[in-house]
mmCIF file with all atom_site columns, C-alpha atoms in Angstrom:
data_model
loop_
_atom_site.group_PDB
_atom_site.id
_atom_site.type_symbol
_atom_site.label_atom_id
_atom_site.label_alt_id
_atom_site.label_comp_id
_atom_site.label_asym_id
_atom_site.label_entity_id
_atom_site.label_seq_id
_atom_site.pdbx_PDB_ins_code
_atom_site.Cartn_x
_atom_site.Cartn_y
_atom_site.Cartn_z
_atom_site.occupancy
_atom_site.B_iso_or_equiv
_atom_site.pdbx_formal_charge
_atom_site.auth_seq_id
_atom_site.auth_comp_id
_atom_site.auth_asym_id
_atom_site.auth_atom_id
_atom_site.pdbx_PDB_model_num
ATOM 1   C CA . SER A 1 1   ? 0.000   0.000  0.000   1.00 43.00 ? 1258 SER A CA 1
ATOM 2   C CA . HIS A 1 2   ? 1.132   3.549  -0.670  1.00 49.00 ? 1259 HIS A CA 1
ATOM 3   C CA . TRP A 1 3   ? -0.368  4.774  2.618   1.00 47.00 ? 1260 TRP A CA 1
ATOM 4   C CA . PRO A 1 4   ? 1.972   5.117  5.591   1.00 50.00 ? 1261 PRO A CA 1
ATOM 5   C CA . LYS A 1 5   ? 1.502   2.508  8.279   1.00 52.00 ? 1262 LYS A CA 1
ATOM 6   C CA . SER A 1 6   ? -0.750  3.560  11.138  1.00 51.00 ? 1263 SER A CA 1
ATOM 7   C CA . SER A 1 7   ? -2.258  1.808  14.091  1.00 53.00 ? 1264 SER A CA 1
ATOM 8   C CA . THR A 1 8   ? -5.736  1.844  12.486  1.00 58.00 ? 1265 THR A CA 1
ATOM 9   C CA . ASN A 1 9   ? -4.673  1.253  8.861   1.00 60.00 ? 1266 ASN A CA 1
ATOM 10  C CA . ASN A 1 10  ? -6.791  4.255  7.787   1.00 62.00 ? 1267 ASN A CA 1
ATOM 11  C CA . PRO A 1 11  ? -5.534  6.598  5.094   1.00 63.00 ? 1268 PRO A CA 1
ATOM 12  C CA . PRO A 1 12  ? -4.433  10.016 6.369   1.00 67.00 ? 1269 PRO A CA 1
ATOM 13  C CA . ALA A 1 13  ? -7.115  12.702 6.470   1.00 74.00 ? 1270 ALA A CA 1
ATOM 14  C CA . MET A 1 14  ? -7.357  14.955 3.426   1.00 75.00 ? 1271 MET A CA 1
ATOM 15  C CA . THR A 1 15  ? -6.861  18.673 3.713   1.00 82.00 ? 1272 THR A CA 1
ATOM 16  C CA . ALA A 1 16  ? -9.785  20.949 2.874   1.00 78.00 ? 1273 ALA A CA 1
ATOM 17  C CA . ILE A 1 17  ? -8.229  21.721 -0.534  1.00 80.00 ? 1274 ILE A CA 1
ATOM 18  C CA . GLU A 1 18  ? -7.746  18.022 -1.280  1.00 81.00 ? 1275 GLU A CA 1
ATOM 19  C CA . SER A 1 19  ? -11.348 17.326 -0.273  1.00 78.00 ? 1276 SER A CA 1
ATOM 20  C CA . PHE A 1 20  ? -12.570 20.153 -2.530  1.00 79.00 ? 1277 PHE A CA 1
ATOM 21  C CA . ARG A 1 21  ? -10.526 18.899 -5.475  1.00 80.00 ? 1278 ARG A CA 1
ATOM 22  C CA . ALA A 1 22  ? -11.839 15.386 -4.932  1.00 81.00 ? 1279 ALA A CA 1
ATOM 23  C CA . VAL A 1 23  ? -15.391 16.541 -5.740  1.00 86.00 ? 1280 VAL A CA 1
ATOM 24  C CA . VAL A 1 24  ? -14.904 19.668 -7.903  1.00 90.00 ? 1281 VAL A CA 1
ATOM 25  C CA . ASP A 1 25  ? -13.081 19.584 -11.225 1.00 93.00 ? 1282 ASP A CA 1
ATOM 26  C CA . THR A 1 26  ? -11.468 23.013 -11.411 1.00 94.00 ? 1283 THR A CA 1
ATOM 27  C CA . THR A 1 27  ? -9.921  22.222 -14.809 1.00 95.00 ? 1284 THR A CA 1
ATOM 28  C CA . ARG A 1 28  ? -13.258 22.344 -16.630 1.00 96.00 ? 1285 ARG A CA 1
ATOM 29  C CA . PRO A 1 29  ? -13.610 25.479 -18.764 1.00 98.00 ? 1286 PRO A CA 1
ATOM 30  C CA . SER A 1 30  ? -17.110 26.109 -17.386 1.00 98.00 ? 1287 SER A CA 1
ATOM 31  C CA . PHE A 1 31  ? -15.710 26.181 -13.826 1.00 97.00 ? 1288 PHE A CA 1
ATOM 32  C CA . GLN A 1 32  ? -12.924 28.551 -14.821 1.00 98.00 ? 1289 GLN A CA 1
ATOM 33  C CA . LEU A 1 33  ? -15.309 30.865 -16.673 1.00 98.00 ? 1290 LEU A CA 1
ATOM 34  C CA . ALA A 1 34  ? -17.698 30.888 -13.687 1.00 98.00 ? 1291 ALA A CA 1
ATOM 35  C CA . ALA A 1 35  ? -14.855 31.723 -11.288 1.00 97.00 ? 1292 ALA A CA 1
ATOM 36  C CA . LEU A 1 36  ? -13.755 34.565 -13.565 1.00 98.00 ? 1293 LEU A CA 1
ATOM 37  C CA . ILE A 1 37  ? -17.264 35.994 -14.019 1.00 98.00 ? 1294 ILE A CA 1
ATOM 38  C CA . ILE A 1 38  ? -18.049 35.724 -10.285 1.00 96.00 ? 1295 ILE A CA 1
ATOM 39  C CA . PHE A 1 39  ? -14.876 37.709 -9.594  1.00 96.00 ? 1296 PHE A CA 1
ATOM 40  C CA . LEU A 1 40  ? -15.434 40.233 -12.383 1.00 96.00 ? 1297 LEU A CA 1
ATOM 41  C CA . ALA A 1 41  ? -19.104 41.048 -11.702 1.00 95.00 ? 1298 ALA A CA 1
ATOM 42  C CA . PRO A 1 42  ? -18.711 43.103 -8.504  1.00 93.00 ? 1299 PRO A CA 1
ATOM 43  C CA . THR A 1 43  ? -15.308 44.378 -9.615  1.00 96.00 ? 1300 THR A CA 1
ATOM 44  C CA . ILE A 1 44  ? -16.729 45.852 -12.808 1.00 96.00 ? 1301 ILE A CA 1
ATOM 45  C CA . TRP A 1 45  ? -19.797 47.406 -11.237 1.00 94.00 ? 1302 TRP A CA 1
ATOM 46  C CA . ASN A 1 46  ? -17.755 48.965 -8.446  1.00 94.00 ? 1303 ASN A CA 1
ATOM 47  C CA . ILE A 1 47  ? -15.356 50.398 -11.030 1.00 97.00 ? 1304 ILE A CA 1
ATOM 48  C CA . LEU A 1 48  ? -18.350 51.779 -12.947 1.00 96.00 ? 1305 LEU A CA 1
ATOM 49  C CA . GLY A 1 49  ? -19.721 53.260 -9.719  1.00 96.00 ? 1306 GLY A CA 1
ATOM 50  C CA . ARG A 1 50  ? -16.419 54.923 -8.884  1.00 96.00 ? 1307 ARG A CA 1
ATOM 51  C CA . LEU A 1 51  ? -16.093 56.227 -12.446 1.00 97.00 ? 1308 LEU A CA 1
ATOM 52  C CA . GLU A 1 52  ? -19.580 57.691 -12.153 1.00 96.00 ? 1309 GLU A CA 1
ATOM 53  C CA . TYR A 1 53  ? -18.645 59.368 -8.875  1.00 96.00 ? 1310 TYR A CA 1
ATOM 54  C CA . ARG A 1 54  ? -15.529 60.922 -10.434 1.00 97.00 ? 1311 ARG A CA 1
ATOM 55  C CA . THR A 1 55  ? -16.749 61.729 -13.945 1.00 97.00 ? 1312 THR A CA 1
ATOM 56  C CA . ARG A 1 56  ? -20.583 61.652 -13.931 1.00 97.00 ? 1313 ARG A CA 1
ATOM 57  C CA . GLY A 1 57  ? -20.296 59.679 -17.173 1.00 97.00 ? 1314 GLY A CA 1
ATOM 58  C CA . LEU A 1 58  ? -23.462 57.609 -16.693 1.00 97.00 ? 1315 LEU A CA 1
ATOM 59  C CA . THR A 1 59  ? -25.396 60.657 -15.510 1.00 97.00 ? 1316 THR A CA 1
ATOM 60  C CA . ASN A 1 60  ? -24.312 62.522 -18.647 1.00 97.00 ? 1317 ASN A CA 1
ATOM 61  C CA . LEU A 1 61  ? -25.158 59.495 -20.804 1.00 96.00 ? 1318 LEU A CA 1
ATOM 62  C CA . ALA A 1 62  ? -28.623 59.538 -19.215 1.00 97.00 ? 1319 ALA A CA 1
ATOM 63  C CA . GLY A 1 63  ? -29.243 63.160 -20.204 1.00 97.00 ? 1320 GLY A CA 1
ATOM 64  C CA . GLY A 1 64  ? -27.956 64.687 -16.981 1.00 97.00 ? 1321 GLY A CA 1
ATOM 65  C CA . SER A 1 65  ? -30.304 62.766 -14.677 1.00 98.00 ? 1322 SER A CA 1
ATOM 66  C CA . PRO A 1 66  ? -28.541 61.031 -11.769 1.00 97.00 ? 1323 PRO A CA 1
ATOM 67  C CA . ARG A 1 67  ? -31.612 58.836 -11.166 1.00 97.00 ? 1324 ARG A CA 1
ATOM 68  C CA . ALA A 1 68  ? -31.730 57.739 -14.823 1.00 98.00 ? 1325 ALA A CA 1
ATOM 69  C CA . GLY A 1 69  ? -27.962 57.118 -14.714 1.00 97.00 ? 1326 GLY A CA 1
ATOM 70  C CA . CYS A 1 70  ? -28.396 54.978 -11.624 1.00 97.00 ? 1327 CYS A CA 1
ATOM 71  C CA . TYR A 1 71  ? -31.195 53.035 -13.332 1.00 97.00 ? 1328 TYR A CA 1
ATOM 72  C CA . LEU A 1 72  ? -28.881 52.500 -16.301 1.00 97.00 ? 1329 LEU A CA 1
ATOM 73  C CA . LEU A 1 73  ? -26.217 51.055 -14.002 1.00 97.00 ? 1330 LEU A CA 1
ATOM 74  C CA . ALA A 1 74  ? -28.890 49.007 -12.202 1.00 97.00 ? 1331 ALA A CA 1
ATOM 75  C CA . ALA A 1 75  ? -29.990 47.487 -15.519 1.00 97.00 ? 1332 ALA A CA 1
ATOM 76  C CA . TRP A 1 76  ? -26.399 46.625 -16.393 1.00 95.00 ? 1333 TRP A CA 1
ATOM 77  C CA . ILE A 1 77  ? -25.738 45.092 -12.948 1.00 96.00 ? 1334 ILE A CA 1
ATOM 78  C CA . PHE A 1 78  ? -28.990 43.127 -13.054 1.00 96.00 ? 1335 PHE A CA 1
ATOM 79  C CA . GLY A 1 79  ? -28.319 41.849 -16.568 1.00 97.00 ? 1336 GLY A CA 1
ATOM 80  C CA . PHE A 1 80  ? -24.715 40.920 -15.833 1.00 97.00 ? 1337 PHE A CA 1
ATOM 81  C CA . SER A 1 81  ? -25.868 39.173 -12.639 1.00 96.00 ? 1338 SER A CA 1
ATOM 82  C CA . LEU A 1 82  ? -28.285 37.054 -14.685 1.00 97.00 ? 1339 LEU A CA 1
ATOM 83  C CA . TYR A 1 83  ? -25.405 36.133 -16.992 1.00 98.00 ? 1340 TYR A CA 1
ATOM 84  C CA . ARG A 1 84  ? -23.188 35.325 -13.973 1.00 97.00 ? 1341 ARG A CA 1
ATOM 85  C CA . ASP A 1 85  ? -25.905 33.072 -12.537 1.00 97.00 ? 1342 ASP A CA 1
ATOM 86  C CA . ALA A 1 86  ? -26.352 31.262 -15.865 1.00 98.00 ? 1343 ALA A CA 1
ATOM 87  C CA . VAL A 1 87  ? -22.592 30.687 -16.143 1.00 98.00 ? 1344 VAL A CA 1
ATOM 88  C CA . PHE A 1 88  ? -22.494 29.453 -12.537 1.00 97.00 ? 1345 PHE A CA 1
ATOM 89  C CA . LEU A 1 89  ? -25.380 27.020 -13.117 1.00 97.00 ? 1346 LEU A CA 1
ATOM 90  C CA . ARG A 1 90  ? -23.666 25.717 -16.259 1.00 97.00 ? 1347 ARG A CA 1
ATOM 91  C CA . ALA A 1 91  ? -20.485 25.110 -14.250 1.00 97.00 ? 1348 ALA A CA 1
ATOM 92  C CA . ILE A 1 92  ? -22.510 23.247 -11.610 1.00 96.00 ? 1349 ILE A CA 1
ATOM 93  C CA . ASP A 1 93  ? -24.196 21.121 -14.281 1.00 95.00 ? 1350 ASP A CA 1
ATOM 94  C CA . ASP A 1 94  ? -20.787 20.245 -15.763 1.00 95.00 ? 1351 ASP A CA 1
ATOM 95  C CA . GLN A 1 95  ? -19.569 18.788 -12.472 1.00 94.00 ? 1352 GLN A CA 1
ATOM 96  C CA . THR A 1 96  ? -20.010 15.184 -11.390 1.00 91.00 ? 1353 THR A CA 1
ATOM 97  C CA . ARG A 1 97  ? -22.899 14.981 -8.934  1.00 89.00 ? 1354 ARG A CA 1
ATOM 98  C CA . TYR A 1 98  ? -21.711 14.464 -5.339  1.00 88.00 ? 1355 TYR A CA 1
ATOM 99  C CA . ALA A 1 99  ? -24.029 11.739 -4.011  1.00 88.00 ? 1356 ALA A CA 1
ATOM 100 C CA . PRO A 1 100 ? -24.118 12.853 -0.326  1.00 89.00 ? 1357 PRO A CA 1
ATOM 101 C CA . LEU A 1 101 ? -25.846 16.061 -1.456  1.00 91.00 ? 1358 LEU A CA 1
ATOM 102 C CA . ASP A 1 102 ? -28.851 14.011 -2.584  1.00 92.00 ? 1359 ASP A CA 1
ATOM 103 C CA . LYS A 1 103 ? -29.743 12.914 0.958   1.00 95.00 ? 1360 LYS A CA 1
ATOM 104 C CA . PRO A 1 104 ? -33.263 14.121 1.875   1.00 96.00 ? 1361 PRO A CA 1
ATOM 105 C CA . GLU A 1 105 ? -32.029 16.001 4.950   1.00 97.00 ? 1362 GLU A CA 1
ATOM 106 C CA . VAL A 1 106 ? -29.434 17.865 2.864   1.00 96.00 ? 1363 VAL A CA 1
ATOM 107 C CA . VAL A 1 107 ? -32.028 18.785 0.223   1.00 97.00 ? 1364 VAL A CA 1
ATOM 108 C CA . LEU A 1 108 ? -34.436 19.932 2.966   1.00 98.00 ? 1365 LEU A CA 1
ATOM 109 C CA . ALA A 1 109 ? -31.750 22.008 4.699   1.00 97.00 ? 1366 ALA A CA 1
ATOM 110 C CA . ALA A 1 110 ? -30.752 23.580 1.373   1.00 97.00 ? 1367 ALA A CA 1
ATOM 111 C CA . GLY A 1 111 ? -34.388 24.356 0.591   1.00 98.00 ? 1368 GLY A CA 1
ATOM 112 C CA . LEU A 1 112 ? -34.897 26.003 3.990   1.00 98.00 ? 1369 LEU A CA 1
ATOM 113 C CA . LEU A 1 113 ? -31.670 27.964 3.602   1.00 98.00 ? 1370 LEU A CA 1
ATOM 114 C CA . GLY A 1 114 ? -32.864 29.082 0.164   1.00 98.00 ? 1371 GLY A CA 1
ATOM 115 C CA . LEU A 1 115 ? -36.176 30.303 1.584   1.00 98.00 ? 1372 LEU A CA 1
ATOM 116 C CA . ALA A 1 116 ? -34.443 32.187 4.389   1.00 97.00 ? 1373 ALA A CA 1
ATOM 117 C CA . ALA A 1 117 ? -31.866 33.711 2.019   1.00 97.00 ? 1374 ALA A CA 1
ATOM 118 C CA . GLY A 1 118 ? -34.619 34.679 -0.417  1.00 97.00 ? 1375 GLY A CA 1
ATOM 119 C CA . ALA A 1 119 ? -36.512 36.435 2.389   1.00 97.00 ? 1376 ALA A CA 1
ATOM 120 C CA . VAL A 1 120 ? -33.372 38.313 3.454   1.00 97.00 ? 1377 VAL A CA 1
ATOM 121 C CA . LEU A 1 121 ? -32.608 39.316 -0.143  1.00 96.00 ? 1378 LEU A CA 1
ATOM 122 C CA . ALA A 1 122 ? -36.199 40.422 -0.817  1.00 96.00 ? 1379 ALA A CA 1
ATOM 123 C CA . GLY A 1 123 ? -36.217 42.353 2.469   1.00 96.00 ? 1380 GLY A CA 1
ATOM 124 C CA . SER A 1 124 ? -33.004 44.089 1.450   1.00 96.00 ? 1381 SER A CA 1
ATOM 125 C CA . TYR A 1 125 ? -34.412 45.139 -1.925  1.00 95.00 ? 1382 TYR A CA 1
ATOM 126 C CA . TRP A 1 126 ? -37.614 46.314 -0.251  1.00 95.00 ? 1383 TRP A CA 1
ATOM 127 C CA . ARG A 1 127 ? -35.751 48.434 2.296   1.00 95.00 ? 1384 ARG A CA 1
ATOM 128 C CA . LEU A 1 128 ? -33.206 49.939 -0.102  1.00 96.00 ? 1385 LEU A CA 1
ATOM 129 C CA . GLY A 1 129 ? -35.156 50.335 -3.326  1.00 95.00 ? 1386 GLY A CA 1
ATOM 130 C CA . ILE A 1 130 ? -33.435 50.469 -6.689  1.00 95.00 ? 1387 ILE A CA 1
ATOM 131 C CA . THR A 1 131 ? -31.155 53.410 -5.973  1.00 96.00 ? 1388 THR A CA 1
ATOM 132 C CA . GLY A 1 132 ? -30.141 52.092 -2.555  1.00 95.00 ? 1389 GLY A CA 1
ATOM 133 C CA . THR A 1 133 ? -29.437 48.649 -3.961  1.00 95.00 ? 1390 THR A CA 1
ATOM 134 C CA . TYR A 1 134 ? -27.630 49.660 -7.135  1.00 94.00 ? 1391 TYR A CA 1
ATOM 135 C CA . LEU A 1 135 ? -25.011 52.186 -6.010  1.00 94.00 ? 1392 LEU A CA 1
ATOM 136 C CA . GLY A 1 136 ? -27.207 55.271 -5.921  1.00 96.00 ? 1393 GLY A CA 1
ATOM 137 C CA . ASP A 1 137 ? -24.786 56.884 -3.495  1.00 96.00 ? 1394 ASP A CA 1
ATOM 138 C CA . TYR A 1 138 ? -22.232 57.168 -6.323  1.00 96.00 ? 1395 TYR A CA 1
ATOM 139 C CA . PHE A 1 139 ? -24.828 59.260 -8.162  1.00 97.00 ? 1396 PHE A CA 1
ATOM 140 C CA . GLY A 1 140 ? -25.421 61.493 -5.135  1.00 96.00 ? 1397 GLY A CA 1
ATOM 141 C CA . ILE A 1 141 ? -28.703 59.708 -4.314  1.00 97.00 ? 1398 ILE A CA 1
ATOM 142 C CA . LEU A 1 142 ? -28.600 59.083 -0.591  1.00 95.00 ? 1399 LEU A CA 1
ATOM 143 C CA . MET A 1 143 ? -31.031 57.408 1.793   1.00 93.00 ? 1400 MET A CA 1
ATOM 144 C CA . GLU A 1 144 ? -32.746 59.838 4.155   1.00 92.00 ? 1401 GLU A CA 1
ATOM 145 C CA . GLU A 1 145 ? -31.564 57.787 7.125   1.00 93.00 ? 1402 GLU A CA 1
ATOM 146 C CA . ARG A 1 146 ? -29.632 54.626 7.822   1.00 92.00 ? 1403 ARG A CA 1
ATOM 147 C CA . VAL A 1 147 ? -31.664 51.455 7.301   1.00 92.00 ? 1404 VAL A CA 1
ATOM 148 C CA . VAL A 1 148 ? -31.744 49.469 10.531  1.00 92.00 ? 1405 VAL A CA 1
ATOM 149 C CA . GLY A 1 149 ? -34.882 47.291 10.213  1.00 93.00 ? 1406 GLY A CA 1
ATOM 150 C CA . PHE A 1 150 ? -35.006 43.739 8.897   1.00 94.00 ? 1407 PHE A CA 1
ATOM 151 C CA . PRO A 1 151 ? -32.830 42.379 7.419   1.00 96.00 ? 1408 PRO A CA 1
ATOM 152 C CA . PHE A 1 152 ? -30.231 44.952 8.414   1.00 95.00 ? 1409 PHE A CA 1
ATOM 153 C CA . ASN A 1 153 ? -30.902 44.189 12.076  1.00 94.00 ? 1410 ASN A CA 1
ATOM 154 C CA . VAL A 1 154 ? -29.850 40.576 11.418  1.00 91.00 ? 1411 VAL A CA 1
ATOM 155 C CA . SER A 1 155 ? -26.721 41.180 9.318   1.00 93.00 ? 1412 SER A CA 1
ATOM 156 C CA . ASP A 1 156 ? -24.484 44.116 8.452   1.00 93.00 ? 1413 ASP A CA 1
ATOM 157 C CA . HIS A 1 157 ? -24.369 42.927 4.836   1.00 94.00 ? 1414 HIS A CA 1
ATOM 158 C CA . PRO A 1 158 ? -27.605 41.015 4.212   1.00 96.00 ? 1415 PRO A CA 1
ATOM 159 C CA . MET A 1 159 ? -27.445 41.182 0.407   1.00 94.00 ? 1416 MET A CA 1
ATOM 160 C CA . TYR A 1 160 ? -23.942 39.701 0.270   1.00 93.00 ? 1417 TYR A CA 1
ATOM 161 C CA . ASP A 1 161 ? -24.771 37.088 2.911   1.00 96.00 ? 1418 ASP A CA 1
ATOM 162 C CA . ALA A 1 162 ? -28.035 36.067 1.244   1.00 97.00 ? 1419 ALA A CA 1
ATOM 163 C CA . SER A 1 163 ? -26.518 36.001 -2.250  1.00 95.00 ? 1420 SER A CA 1
ATOM 164 C CA . THR A 1 164 ? -23.677 33.789 -1.020  1.00 95.00 ? 1421 THR A CA 1
ATOM 165 C CA . ALA A 1 165 ? -26.184 31.475 0.669   1.00 97.00 ? 1422 ALA A CA 1
ATOM 166 C CA . LEU A 1 166 ? -28.178 31.263 -2.579  1.00 97.00 ? 1423 LEU A CA 1
ATOM 167 C CA . PHE A 1 167 ? -25.048 30.290 -4.517  1.00 95.00 ? 1424 PHE A CA 1
ATOM 168 C CA . LEU A 1 168 ? -24.521 27.496 -1.981  1.00 95.00 ? 1425 LEU A CA 1
ATOM 169 C CA . VAL A 1 169 ? -28.149 26.391 -2.328  1.00 97.00 ? 1426 VAL A CA 1
ATOM 170 C CA . LYS A 1 170 ? -27.850 26.335 -6.132  1.00 96.00 ? 1427 LYS A CA 1
ATOM 171 C CA . ALA A 1 171 ? -24.693 24.237 -5.856  1.00 93.00 ? 1428 ALA A CA 1
ATOM 172 C CA . ILE A 1 172 ? -26.366 21.760 -3.487  1.00 94.00 ? 1429 ILE A CA 1
ATOM 173 C CA . LEU A 1 173 ? -29.659 21.420 -5.309  1.00 92.00 ? 1430 LEU A CA 1
#
């Protein structure tokens, strides 16, 4: 055997990276594209937001209206997010299914997590509106006061937390 001798004759425990690589094929082009797009999405929209703050380029493109400029950026972010999600789902579909994820208790837990994350995400959109959600502050559109009700009383960053949870749910289901 290639395993070192031990008192129990069990193979040594895998590291977290080894465990990940045992179930996720990172060499697949769909995985690599998904990783790139997931990284690029918030990077690009934050660059666009900062460019707007410095140059008012989107506001000018929208005829001088900061609100219309913000809606333009919101449409781009929303559209690119749909593309990111489609690429992510394709990468998931290209992976070999990990059988332990098909256990009824795992599917139930993922479903419950998805419902909770969906509620947090919907609550965030409701509280912030379009301009609060999609970088309105870069356009000079500020909230009248800090939002402290649900879901912001549960998490400092409910949209990031809920979105991350939904990615996990999509990967499990």
